[in-house]
PDB file of C-alpha atoms and ligand atoms in Angstrom:
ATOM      1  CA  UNK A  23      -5.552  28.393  -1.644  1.00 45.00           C
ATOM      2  CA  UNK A  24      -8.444  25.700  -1.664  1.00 49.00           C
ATOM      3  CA  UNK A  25      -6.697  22.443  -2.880  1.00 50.00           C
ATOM      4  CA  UNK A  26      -8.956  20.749  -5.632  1.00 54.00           C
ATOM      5  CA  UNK A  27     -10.343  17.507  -5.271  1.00 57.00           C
ATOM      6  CA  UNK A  28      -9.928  15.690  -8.344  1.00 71.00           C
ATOM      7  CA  UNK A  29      -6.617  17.281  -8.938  1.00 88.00           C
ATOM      8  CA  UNK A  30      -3.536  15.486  -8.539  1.00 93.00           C
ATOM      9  CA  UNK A  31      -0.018  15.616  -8.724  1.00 92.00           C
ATOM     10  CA  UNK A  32       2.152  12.655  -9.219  1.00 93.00           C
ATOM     11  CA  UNK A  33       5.493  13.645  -6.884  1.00 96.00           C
ATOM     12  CA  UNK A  34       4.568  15.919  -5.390  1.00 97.00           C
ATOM     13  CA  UNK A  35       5.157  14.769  -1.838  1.00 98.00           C
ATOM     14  CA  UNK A  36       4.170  18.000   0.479  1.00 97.00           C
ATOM     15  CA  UNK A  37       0.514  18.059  -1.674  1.00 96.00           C
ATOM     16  CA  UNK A  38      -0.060  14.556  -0.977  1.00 98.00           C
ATOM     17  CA  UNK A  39       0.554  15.201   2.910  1.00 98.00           C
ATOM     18  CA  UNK A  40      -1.963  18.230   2.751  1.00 97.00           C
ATOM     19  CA  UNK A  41      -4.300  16.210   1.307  1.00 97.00           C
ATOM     20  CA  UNK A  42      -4.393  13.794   4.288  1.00 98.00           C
ATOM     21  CA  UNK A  43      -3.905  16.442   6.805  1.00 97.00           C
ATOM     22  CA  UNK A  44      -7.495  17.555   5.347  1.00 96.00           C
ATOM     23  CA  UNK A  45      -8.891  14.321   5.660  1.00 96.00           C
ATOM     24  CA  UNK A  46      -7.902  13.553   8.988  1.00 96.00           C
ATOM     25  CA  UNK A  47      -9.374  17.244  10.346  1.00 95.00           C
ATOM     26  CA  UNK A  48     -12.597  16.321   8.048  1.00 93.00           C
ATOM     27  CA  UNK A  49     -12.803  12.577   9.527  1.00 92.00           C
ATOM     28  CA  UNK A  50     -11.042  12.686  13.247  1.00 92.00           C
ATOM     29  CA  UNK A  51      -7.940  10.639  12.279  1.00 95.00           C
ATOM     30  CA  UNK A  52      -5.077  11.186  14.175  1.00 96.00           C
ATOM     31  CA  UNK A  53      -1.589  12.262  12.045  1.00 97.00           C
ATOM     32  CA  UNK A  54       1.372  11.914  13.942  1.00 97.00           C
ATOM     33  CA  UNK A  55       4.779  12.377  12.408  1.00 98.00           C
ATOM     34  CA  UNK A  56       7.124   9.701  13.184  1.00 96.00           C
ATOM     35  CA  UNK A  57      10.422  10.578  12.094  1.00 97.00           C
ATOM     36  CA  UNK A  58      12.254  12.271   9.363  1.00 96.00           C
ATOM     37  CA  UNK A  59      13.757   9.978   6.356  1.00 95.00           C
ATOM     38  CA  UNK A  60      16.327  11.507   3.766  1.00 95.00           C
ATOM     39  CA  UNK A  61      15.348  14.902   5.221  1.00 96.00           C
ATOM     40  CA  UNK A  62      11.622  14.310   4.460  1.00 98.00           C
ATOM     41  CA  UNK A  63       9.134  14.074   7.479  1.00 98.00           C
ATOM     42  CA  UNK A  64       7.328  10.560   7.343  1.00 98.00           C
ATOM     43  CA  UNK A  65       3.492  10.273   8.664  1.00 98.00           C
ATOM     44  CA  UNK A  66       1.228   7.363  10.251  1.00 98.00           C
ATOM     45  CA  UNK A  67      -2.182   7.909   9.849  1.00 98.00           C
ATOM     46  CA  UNK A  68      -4.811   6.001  12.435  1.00 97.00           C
ATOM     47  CA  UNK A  69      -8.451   5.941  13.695  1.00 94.00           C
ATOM     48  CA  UNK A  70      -9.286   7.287  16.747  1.00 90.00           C
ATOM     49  CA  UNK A  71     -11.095   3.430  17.567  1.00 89.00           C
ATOM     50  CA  UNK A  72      -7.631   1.529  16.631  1.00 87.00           C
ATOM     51  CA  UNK A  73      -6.814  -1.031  19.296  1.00 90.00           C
ATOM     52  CA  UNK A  74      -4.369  -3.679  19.228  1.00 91.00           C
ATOM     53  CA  UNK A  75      -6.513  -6.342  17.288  1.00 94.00           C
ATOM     54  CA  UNK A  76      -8.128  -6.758  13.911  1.00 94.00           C
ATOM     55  CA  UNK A  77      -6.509  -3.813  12.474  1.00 96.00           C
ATOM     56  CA  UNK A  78      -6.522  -2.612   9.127  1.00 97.00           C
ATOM     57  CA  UNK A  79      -3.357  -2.177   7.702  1.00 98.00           C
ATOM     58  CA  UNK A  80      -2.525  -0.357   4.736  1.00 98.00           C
ATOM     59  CA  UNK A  81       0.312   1.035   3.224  1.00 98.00           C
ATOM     60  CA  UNK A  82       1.955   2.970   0.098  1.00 98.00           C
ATOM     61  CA  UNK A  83       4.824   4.382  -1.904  1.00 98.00           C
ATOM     62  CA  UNK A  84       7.663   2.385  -0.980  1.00 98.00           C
ATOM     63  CA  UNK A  85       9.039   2.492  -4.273  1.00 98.00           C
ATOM     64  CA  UNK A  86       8.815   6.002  -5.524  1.00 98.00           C
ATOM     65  CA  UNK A  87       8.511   5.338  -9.087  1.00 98.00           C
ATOM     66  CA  UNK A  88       4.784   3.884  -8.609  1.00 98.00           C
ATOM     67  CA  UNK A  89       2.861   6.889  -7.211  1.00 98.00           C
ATOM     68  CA  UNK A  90      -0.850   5.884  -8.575  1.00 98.00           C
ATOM     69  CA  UNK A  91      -0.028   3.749  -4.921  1.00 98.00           C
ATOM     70  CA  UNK A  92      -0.166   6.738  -2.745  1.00 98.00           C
ATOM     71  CA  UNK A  93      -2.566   8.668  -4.735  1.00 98.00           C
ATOM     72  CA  UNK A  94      -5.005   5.832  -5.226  1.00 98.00           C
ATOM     73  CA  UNK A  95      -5.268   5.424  -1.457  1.00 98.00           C
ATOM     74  CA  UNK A  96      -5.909   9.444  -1.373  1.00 98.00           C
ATOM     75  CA  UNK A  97      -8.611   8.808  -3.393  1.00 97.00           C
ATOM     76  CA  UNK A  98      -9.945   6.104  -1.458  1.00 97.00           C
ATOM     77  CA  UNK A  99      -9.709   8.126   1.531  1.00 97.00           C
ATOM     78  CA  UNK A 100     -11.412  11.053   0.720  1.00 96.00           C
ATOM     79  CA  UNK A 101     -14.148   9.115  -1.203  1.00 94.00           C
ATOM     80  CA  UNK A 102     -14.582   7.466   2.592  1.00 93.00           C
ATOM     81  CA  UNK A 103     -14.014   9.427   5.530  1.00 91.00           C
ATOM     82  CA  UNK A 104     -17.126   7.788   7.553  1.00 87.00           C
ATOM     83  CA  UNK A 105     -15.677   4.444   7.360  1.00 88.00           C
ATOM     84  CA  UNK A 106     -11.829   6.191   8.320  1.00 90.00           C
ATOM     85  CA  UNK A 107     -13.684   7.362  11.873  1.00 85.00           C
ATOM     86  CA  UNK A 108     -15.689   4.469  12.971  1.00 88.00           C
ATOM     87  CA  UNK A 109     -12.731   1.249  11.809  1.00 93.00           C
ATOM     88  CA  UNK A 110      -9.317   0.816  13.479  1.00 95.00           C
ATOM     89  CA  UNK A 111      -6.926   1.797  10.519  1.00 97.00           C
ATOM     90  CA  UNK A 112      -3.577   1.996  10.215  1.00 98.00           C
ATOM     91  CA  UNK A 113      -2.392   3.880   7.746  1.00 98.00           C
ATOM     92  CA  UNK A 114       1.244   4.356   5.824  1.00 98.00           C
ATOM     93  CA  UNK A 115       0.732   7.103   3.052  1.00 98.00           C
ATOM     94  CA  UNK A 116       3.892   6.723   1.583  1.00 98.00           C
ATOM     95  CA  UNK A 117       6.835   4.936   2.921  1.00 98.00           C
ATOM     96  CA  UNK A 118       9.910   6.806   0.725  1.00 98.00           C
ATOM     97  CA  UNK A 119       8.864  10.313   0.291  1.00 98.00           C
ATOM     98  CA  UNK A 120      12.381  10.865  -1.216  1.00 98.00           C
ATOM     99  CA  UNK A 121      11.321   8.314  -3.947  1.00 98.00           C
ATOM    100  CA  UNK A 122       8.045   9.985  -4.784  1.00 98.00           C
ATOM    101  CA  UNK A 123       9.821  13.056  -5.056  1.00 98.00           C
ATOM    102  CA  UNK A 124      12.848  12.080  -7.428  1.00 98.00           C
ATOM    103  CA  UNK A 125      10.515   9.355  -9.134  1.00 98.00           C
ATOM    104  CA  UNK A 126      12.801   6.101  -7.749  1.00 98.00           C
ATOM    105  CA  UNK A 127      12.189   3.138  -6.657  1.00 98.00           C
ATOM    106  CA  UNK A 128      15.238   3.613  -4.263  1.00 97.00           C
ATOM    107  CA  UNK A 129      15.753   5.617  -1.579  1.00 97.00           C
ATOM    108  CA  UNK A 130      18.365   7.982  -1.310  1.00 97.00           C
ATOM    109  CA  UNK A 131      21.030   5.464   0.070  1.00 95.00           C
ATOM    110  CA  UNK A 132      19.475   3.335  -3.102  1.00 96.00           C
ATOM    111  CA  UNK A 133      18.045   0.776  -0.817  1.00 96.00           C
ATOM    112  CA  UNK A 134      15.414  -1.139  -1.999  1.00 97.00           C
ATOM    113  CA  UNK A 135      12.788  -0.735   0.980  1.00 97.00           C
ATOM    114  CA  UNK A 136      10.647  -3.097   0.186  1.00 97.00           C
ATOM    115  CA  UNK A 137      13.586  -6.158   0.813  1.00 96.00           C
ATOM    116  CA  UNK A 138      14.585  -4.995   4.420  1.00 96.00           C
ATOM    117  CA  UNK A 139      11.857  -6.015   6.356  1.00 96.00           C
ATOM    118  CA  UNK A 140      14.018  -8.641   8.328  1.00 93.00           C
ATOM    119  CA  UNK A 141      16.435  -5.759   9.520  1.00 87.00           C
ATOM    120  CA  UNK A 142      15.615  -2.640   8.899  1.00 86.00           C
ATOM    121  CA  UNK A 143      18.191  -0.418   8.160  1.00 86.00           C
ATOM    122  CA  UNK A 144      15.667   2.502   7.973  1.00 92.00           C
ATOM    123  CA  UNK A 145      14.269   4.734  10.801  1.00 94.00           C
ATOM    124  CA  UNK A 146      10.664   4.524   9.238  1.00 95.00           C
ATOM    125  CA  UNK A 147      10.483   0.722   8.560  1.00 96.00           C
ATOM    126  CA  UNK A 148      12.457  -0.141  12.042  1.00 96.00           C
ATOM    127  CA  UNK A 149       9.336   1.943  13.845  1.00 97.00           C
ATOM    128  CA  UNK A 150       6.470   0.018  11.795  1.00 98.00           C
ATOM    129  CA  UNK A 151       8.082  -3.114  13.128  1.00 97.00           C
ATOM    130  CA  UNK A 152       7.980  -2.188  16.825  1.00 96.00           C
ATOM    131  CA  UNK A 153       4.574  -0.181  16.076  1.00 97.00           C
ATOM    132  CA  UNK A 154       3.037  -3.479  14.842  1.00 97.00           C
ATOM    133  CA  UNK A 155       5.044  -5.948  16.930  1.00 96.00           C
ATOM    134  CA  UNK A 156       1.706  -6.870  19.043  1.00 96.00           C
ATOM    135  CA  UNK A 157      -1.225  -5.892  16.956  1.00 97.00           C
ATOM    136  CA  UNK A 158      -2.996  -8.503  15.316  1.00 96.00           C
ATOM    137  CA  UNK A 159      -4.513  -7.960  11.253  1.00 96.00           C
ATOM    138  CA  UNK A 160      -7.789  -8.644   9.595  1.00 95.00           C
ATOM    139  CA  UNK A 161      -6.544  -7.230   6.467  1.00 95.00           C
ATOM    140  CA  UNK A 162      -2.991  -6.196   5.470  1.00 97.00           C
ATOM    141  CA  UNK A 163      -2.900  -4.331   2.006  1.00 98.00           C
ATOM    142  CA  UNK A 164       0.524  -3.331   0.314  1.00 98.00           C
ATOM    143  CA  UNK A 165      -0.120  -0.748  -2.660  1.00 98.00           C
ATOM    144  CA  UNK A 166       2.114  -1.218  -5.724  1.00 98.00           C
ATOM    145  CA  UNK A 167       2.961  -0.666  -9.530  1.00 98.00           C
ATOM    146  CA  UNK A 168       5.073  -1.913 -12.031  1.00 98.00           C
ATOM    147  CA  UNK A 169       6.240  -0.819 -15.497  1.00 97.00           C
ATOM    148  CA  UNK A 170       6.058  -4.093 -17.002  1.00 97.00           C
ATOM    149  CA  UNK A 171       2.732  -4.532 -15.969  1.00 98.00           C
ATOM    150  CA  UNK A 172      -0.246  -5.331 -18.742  1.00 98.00           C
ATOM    151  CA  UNK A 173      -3.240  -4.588 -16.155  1.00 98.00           C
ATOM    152  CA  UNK A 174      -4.210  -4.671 -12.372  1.00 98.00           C
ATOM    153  CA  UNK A 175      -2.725  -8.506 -10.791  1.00 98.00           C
ATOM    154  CA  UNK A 176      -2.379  -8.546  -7.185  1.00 98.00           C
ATOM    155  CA  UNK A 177      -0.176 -11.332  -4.775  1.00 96.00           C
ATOM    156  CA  UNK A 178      -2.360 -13.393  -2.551  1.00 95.00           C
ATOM    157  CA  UNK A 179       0.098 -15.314  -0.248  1.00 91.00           C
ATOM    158  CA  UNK A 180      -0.954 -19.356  -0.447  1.00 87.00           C
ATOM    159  CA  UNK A 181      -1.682 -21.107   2.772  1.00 80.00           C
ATOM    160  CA  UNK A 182      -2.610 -23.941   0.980  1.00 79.00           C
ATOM    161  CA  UNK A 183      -5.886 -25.594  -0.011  1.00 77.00           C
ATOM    162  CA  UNK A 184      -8.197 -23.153  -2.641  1.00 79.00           C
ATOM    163  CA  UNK A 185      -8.151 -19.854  -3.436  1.00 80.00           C
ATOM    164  CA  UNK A 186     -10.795 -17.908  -0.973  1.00 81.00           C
ATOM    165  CA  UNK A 187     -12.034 -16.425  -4.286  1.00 90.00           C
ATOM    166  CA  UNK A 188     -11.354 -12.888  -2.341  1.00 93.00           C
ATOM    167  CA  UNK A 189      -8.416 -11.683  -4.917  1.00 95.00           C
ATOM    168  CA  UNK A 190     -10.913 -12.385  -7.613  1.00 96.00           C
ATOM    169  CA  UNK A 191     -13.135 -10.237  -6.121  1.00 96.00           C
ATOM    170  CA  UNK A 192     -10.883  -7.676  -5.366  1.00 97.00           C
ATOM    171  CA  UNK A 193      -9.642  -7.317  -9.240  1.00 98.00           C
ATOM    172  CA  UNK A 194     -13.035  -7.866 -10.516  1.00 98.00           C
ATOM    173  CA  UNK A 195     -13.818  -4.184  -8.616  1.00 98.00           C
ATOM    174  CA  UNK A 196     -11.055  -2.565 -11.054  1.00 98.00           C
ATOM    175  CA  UNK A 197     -12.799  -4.520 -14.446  1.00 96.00           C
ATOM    176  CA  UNK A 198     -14.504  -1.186 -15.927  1.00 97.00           C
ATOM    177  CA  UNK A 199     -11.484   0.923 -15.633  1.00 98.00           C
ATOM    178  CA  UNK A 200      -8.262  -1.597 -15.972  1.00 98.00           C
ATOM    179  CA  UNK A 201      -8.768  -5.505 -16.786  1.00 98.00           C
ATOM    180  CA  UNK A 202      -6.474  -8.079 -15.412  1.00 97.00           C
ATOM    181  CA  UNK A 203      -3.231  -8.556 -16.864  1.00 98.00           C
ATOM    182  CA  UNK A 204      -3.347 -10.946 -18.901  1.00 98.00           C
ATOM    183  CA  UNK A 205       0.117 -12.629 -18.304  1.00 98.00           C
ATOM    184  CA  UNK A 206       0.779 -16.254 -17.110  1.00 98.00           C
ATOM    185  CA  UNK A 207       4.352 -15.567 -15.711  1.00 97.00           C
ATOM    186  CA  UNK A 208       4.591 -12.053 -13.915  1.00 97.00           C
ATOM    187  CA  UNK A 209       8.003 -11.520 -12.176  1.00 91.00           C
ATOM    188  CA  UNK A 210       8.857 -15.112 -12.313  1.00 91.00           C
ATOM    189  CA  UNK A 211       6.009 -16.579 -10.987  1.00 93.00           C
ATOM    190  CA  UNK A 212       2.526 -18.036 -11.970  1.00 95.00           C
ATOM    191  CA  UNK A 213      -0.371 -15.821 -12.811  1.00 97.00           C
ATOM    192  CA  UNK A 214      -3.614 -16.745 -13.408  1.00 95.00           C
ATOM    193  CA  UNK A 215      -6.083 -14.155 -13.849  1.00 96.00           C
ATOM    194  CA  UNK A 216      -4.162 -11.733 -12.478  1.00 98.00           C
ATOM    195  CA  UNK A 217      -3.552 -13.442  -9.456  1.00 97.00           C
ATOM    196  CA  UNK A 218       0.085 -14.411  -7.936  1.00 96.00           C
ATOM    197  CA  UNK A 219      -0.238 -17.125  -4.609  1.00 94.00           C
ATOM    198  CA  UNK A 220       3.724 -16.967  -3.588  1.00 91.00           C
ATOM    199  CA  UNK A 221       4.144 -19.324  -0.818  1.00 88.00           C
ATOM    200  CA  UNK A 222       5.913 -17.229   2.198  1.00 85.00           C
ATOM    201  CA  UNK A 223       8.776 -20.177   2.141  1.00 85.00           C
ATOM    202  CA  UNK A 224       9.753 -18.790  -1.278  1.00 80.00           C
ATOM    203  CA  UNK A 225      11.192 -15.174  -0.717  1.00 81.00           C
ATOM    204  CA  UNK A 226      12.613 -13.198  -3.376  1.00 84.00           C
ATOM    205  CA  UNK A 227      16.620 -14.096  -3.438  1.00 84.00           C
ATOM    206  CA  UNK A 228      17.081 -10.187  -2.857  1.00 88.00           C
ATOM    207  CA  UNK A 229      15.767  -9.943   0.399  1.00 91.00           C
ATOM    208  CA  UNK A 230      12.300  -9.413   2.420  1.00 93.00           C
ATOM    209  CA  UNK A 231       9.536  -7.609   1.606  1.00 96.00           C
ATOM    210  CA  UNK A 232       6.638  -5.932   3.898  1.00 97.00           C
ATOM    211  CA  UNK A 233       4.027  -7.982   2.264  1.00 96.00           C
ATOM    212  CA  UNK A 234       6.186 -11.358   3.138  1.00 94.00           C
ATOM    213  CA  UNK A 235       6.831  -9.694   6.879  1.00 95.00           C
ATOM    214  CA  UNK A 236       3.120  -9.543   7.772  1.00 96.00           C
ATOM    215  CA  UNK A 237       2.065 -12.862   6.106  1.00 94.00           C
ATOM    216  CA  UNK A 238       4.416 -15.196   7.708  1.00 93.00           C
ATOM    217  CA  UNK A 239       5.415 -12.771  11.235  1.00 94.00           C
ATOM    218  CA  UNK A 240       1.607 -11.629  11.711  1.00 95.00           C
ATOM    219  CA  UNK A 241      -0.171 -14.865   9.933  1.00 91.00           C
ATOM    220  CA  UNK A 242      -2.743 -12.518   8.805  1.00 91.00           C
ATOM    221  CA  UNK A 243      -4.057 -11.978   4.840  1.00 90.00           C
ATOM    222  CA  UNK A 244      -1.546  -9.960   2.926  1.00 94.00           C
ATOM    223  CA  UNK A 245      -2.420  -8.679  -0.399  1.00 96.00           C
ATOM    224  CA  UNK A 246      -0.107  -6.468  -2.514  1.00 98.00           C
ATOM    225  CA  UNK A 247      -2.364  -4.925  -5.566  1.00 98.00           C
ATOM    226  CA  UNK A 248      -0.040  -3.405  -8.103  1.00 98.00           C
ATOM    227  CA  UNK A 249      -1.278  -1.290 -11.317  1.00 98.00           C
ATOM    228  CA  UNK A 250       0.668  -1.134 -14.830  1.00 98.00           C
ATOM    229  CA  UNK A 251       2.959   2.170 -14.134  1.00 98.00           C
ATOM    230  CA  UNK A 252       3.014   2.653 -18.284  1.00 97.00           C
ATOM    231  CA  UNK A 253      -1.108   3.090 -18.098  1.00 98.00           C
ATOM    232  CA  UNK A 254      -2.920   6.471 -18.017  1.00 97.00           C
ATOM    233  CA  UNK A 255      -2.115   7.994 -14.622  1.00 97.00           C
ATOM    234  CA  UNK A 256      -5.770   8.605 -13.351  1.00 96.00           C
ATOM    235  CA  UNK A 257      -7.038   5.627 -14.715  1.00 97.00           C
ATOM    236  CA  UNK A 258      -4.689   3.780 -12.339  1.00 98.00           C
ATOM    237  CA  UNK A 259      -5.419   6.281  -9.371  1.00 98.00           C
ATOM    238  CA  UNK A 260      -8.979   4.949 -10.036  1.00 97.00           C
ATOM    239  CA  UNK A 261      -8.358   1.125 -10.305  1.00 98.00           C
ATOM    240  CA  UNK A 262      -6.169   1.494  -6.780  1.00 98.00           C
ATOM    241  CA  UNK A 263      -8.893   3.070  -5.738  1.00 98.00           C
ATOM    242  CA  UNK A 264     -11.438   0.864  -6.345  1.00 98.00           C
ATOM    243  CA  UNK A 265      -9.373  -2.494  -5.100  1.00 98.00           C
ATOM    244  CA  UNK A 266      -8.676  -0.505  -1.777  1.00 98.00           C
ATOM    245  CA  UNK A 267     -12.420  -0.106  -1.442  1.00 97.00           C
ATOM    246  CA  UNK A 268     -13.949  -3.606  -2.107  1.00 97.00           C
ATOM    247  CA  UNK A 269     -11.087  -5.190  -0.162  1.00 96.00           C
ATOM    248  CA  UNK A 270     -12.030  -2.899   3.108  1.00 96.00           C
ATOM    249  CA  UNK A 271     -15.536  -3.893   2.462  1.00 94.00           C
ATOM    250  CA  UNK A 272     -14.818  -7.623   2.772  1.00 91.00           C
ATOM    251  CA  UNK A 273     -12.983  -7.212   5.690  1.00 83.00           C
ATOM    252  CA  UNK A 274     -15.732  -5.139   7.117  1.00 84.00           C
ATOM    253  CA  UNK A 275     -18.511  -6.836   6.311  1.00 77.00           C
ATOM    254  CA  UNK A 276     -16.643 -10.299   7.154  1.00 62.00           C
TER     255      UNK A 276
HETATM  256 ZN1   ZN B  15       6.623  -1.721  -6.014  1.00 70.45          ZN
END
């Protein structure tokens, strides 16, 4: 049965993956299945031109419960499959299939995988660690949600010194369809515009998180975009979408 395009379904895990098998036969991406987590087979997703330096990373669905991640880079995908074939991506499509399917943030062990990224205690984060171990980022981009959330904020890791103005830019992309959230603390932290700059020597107390890995292990930009989970479900599929394409296009045309 043809699968349609602007159709989508919000855990349904086995869609999502036929969706990217179709864009990687459309665009020449190569799928490979890389293990099997709580009895659910876990994808990476890469260009044919990916070498071991100024990747793109990008990666979704760790916490089940925010699915507008996964489906937002779908979108994204299939809205670009020149730029998929000709730029080294790496691509995570969702990271807890277990929690997209049972709508948790958890997976089934109730682990939090976004706060073991020091040591892994799961097959499919351990193998992005050694998969990564000697590649070297232009752009690392972690695809969240959260129920509390008001509008579209993102985290841009401070190095210090002024903002590069590039998580402005990034938001400003998702303006039409979801402003910024208009809160001053989100989480615990400072917000201005939308825009969280955590320094890396401040982890959450409740362990480490992918973003955190790549920004201090890799030194490389790390931005986590999140969208407000309570919000119209293809209005956020949209904003995702929209952040995940002007970021690429920095980091392409840059
Ligand atoms: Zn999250």
């Amino acid at each position: 049965m043809p699968i349609a395009e602007n159709i989508y379904r919000s855990h349904d895990y086995k869609f999502l993956i036929q969706r990217w098998r179709k864009i990687c036969q459309s665009s020449g991406l190569r799928m490979q299945k890389i293990c099997e987590s709580d009895n659910y087979p876990c994808f990476e997703i890469s260009s044919s031109v990916l070498q071991n330096h100024d990747v793109i990373y990008l990666s979704a669905g760790i916490h089940g419960d925010e699915p507008a991640s996964s489906l937002g880079l779908l979108k994204w995908a299939e809205s670009n499959l020149n730029q998929l074939s000709s730029f080294p991506f790496l691509i995570y499509p969702c990271l807890n299939p277990w929690g997209l399917e049972n709508n948790s943030r958890w997976d089934a062990n109730r682990t939090d995988l976004n706060r073991i990224w020091k040591d892994p205690q799961n097959i499919l984060i351990a193998y992005i660690l050694s998969r990564t171990n000697n590649l070297t980022f232009k752009l690392v981009l972690n695809l969240h949600e959260d129920f509390d959330g008001q509008g579209v904020y993102l985290y841009e890791p401070s190095r210090g010194g002024k903002p590069s103005g590039i998580a402005a830019n990034i938001l400003r992309a998702s303006s039409s369809i979801i402003a910024c959230d208009p809160r001053t603390m989100i989480d615990g932290r400072k917000a201005r515009n939308g825009i969280i700059r955590p320094r890396p020597t401040n982890p959450p107390k409740d362990g480490f998180p992918e973003a955190l890995h790549f920004c201090v292990m890799h030194r490389c930009l790390t931005i986590t975009l999140e969208t407000p989970s309570e919000f119209d479900f293809l209005l956020r599929i949209n904003a995702q979408s929209a952040m995940i394409e002007k970021a690429v296009s920095i980091f392409l045309q840059g």
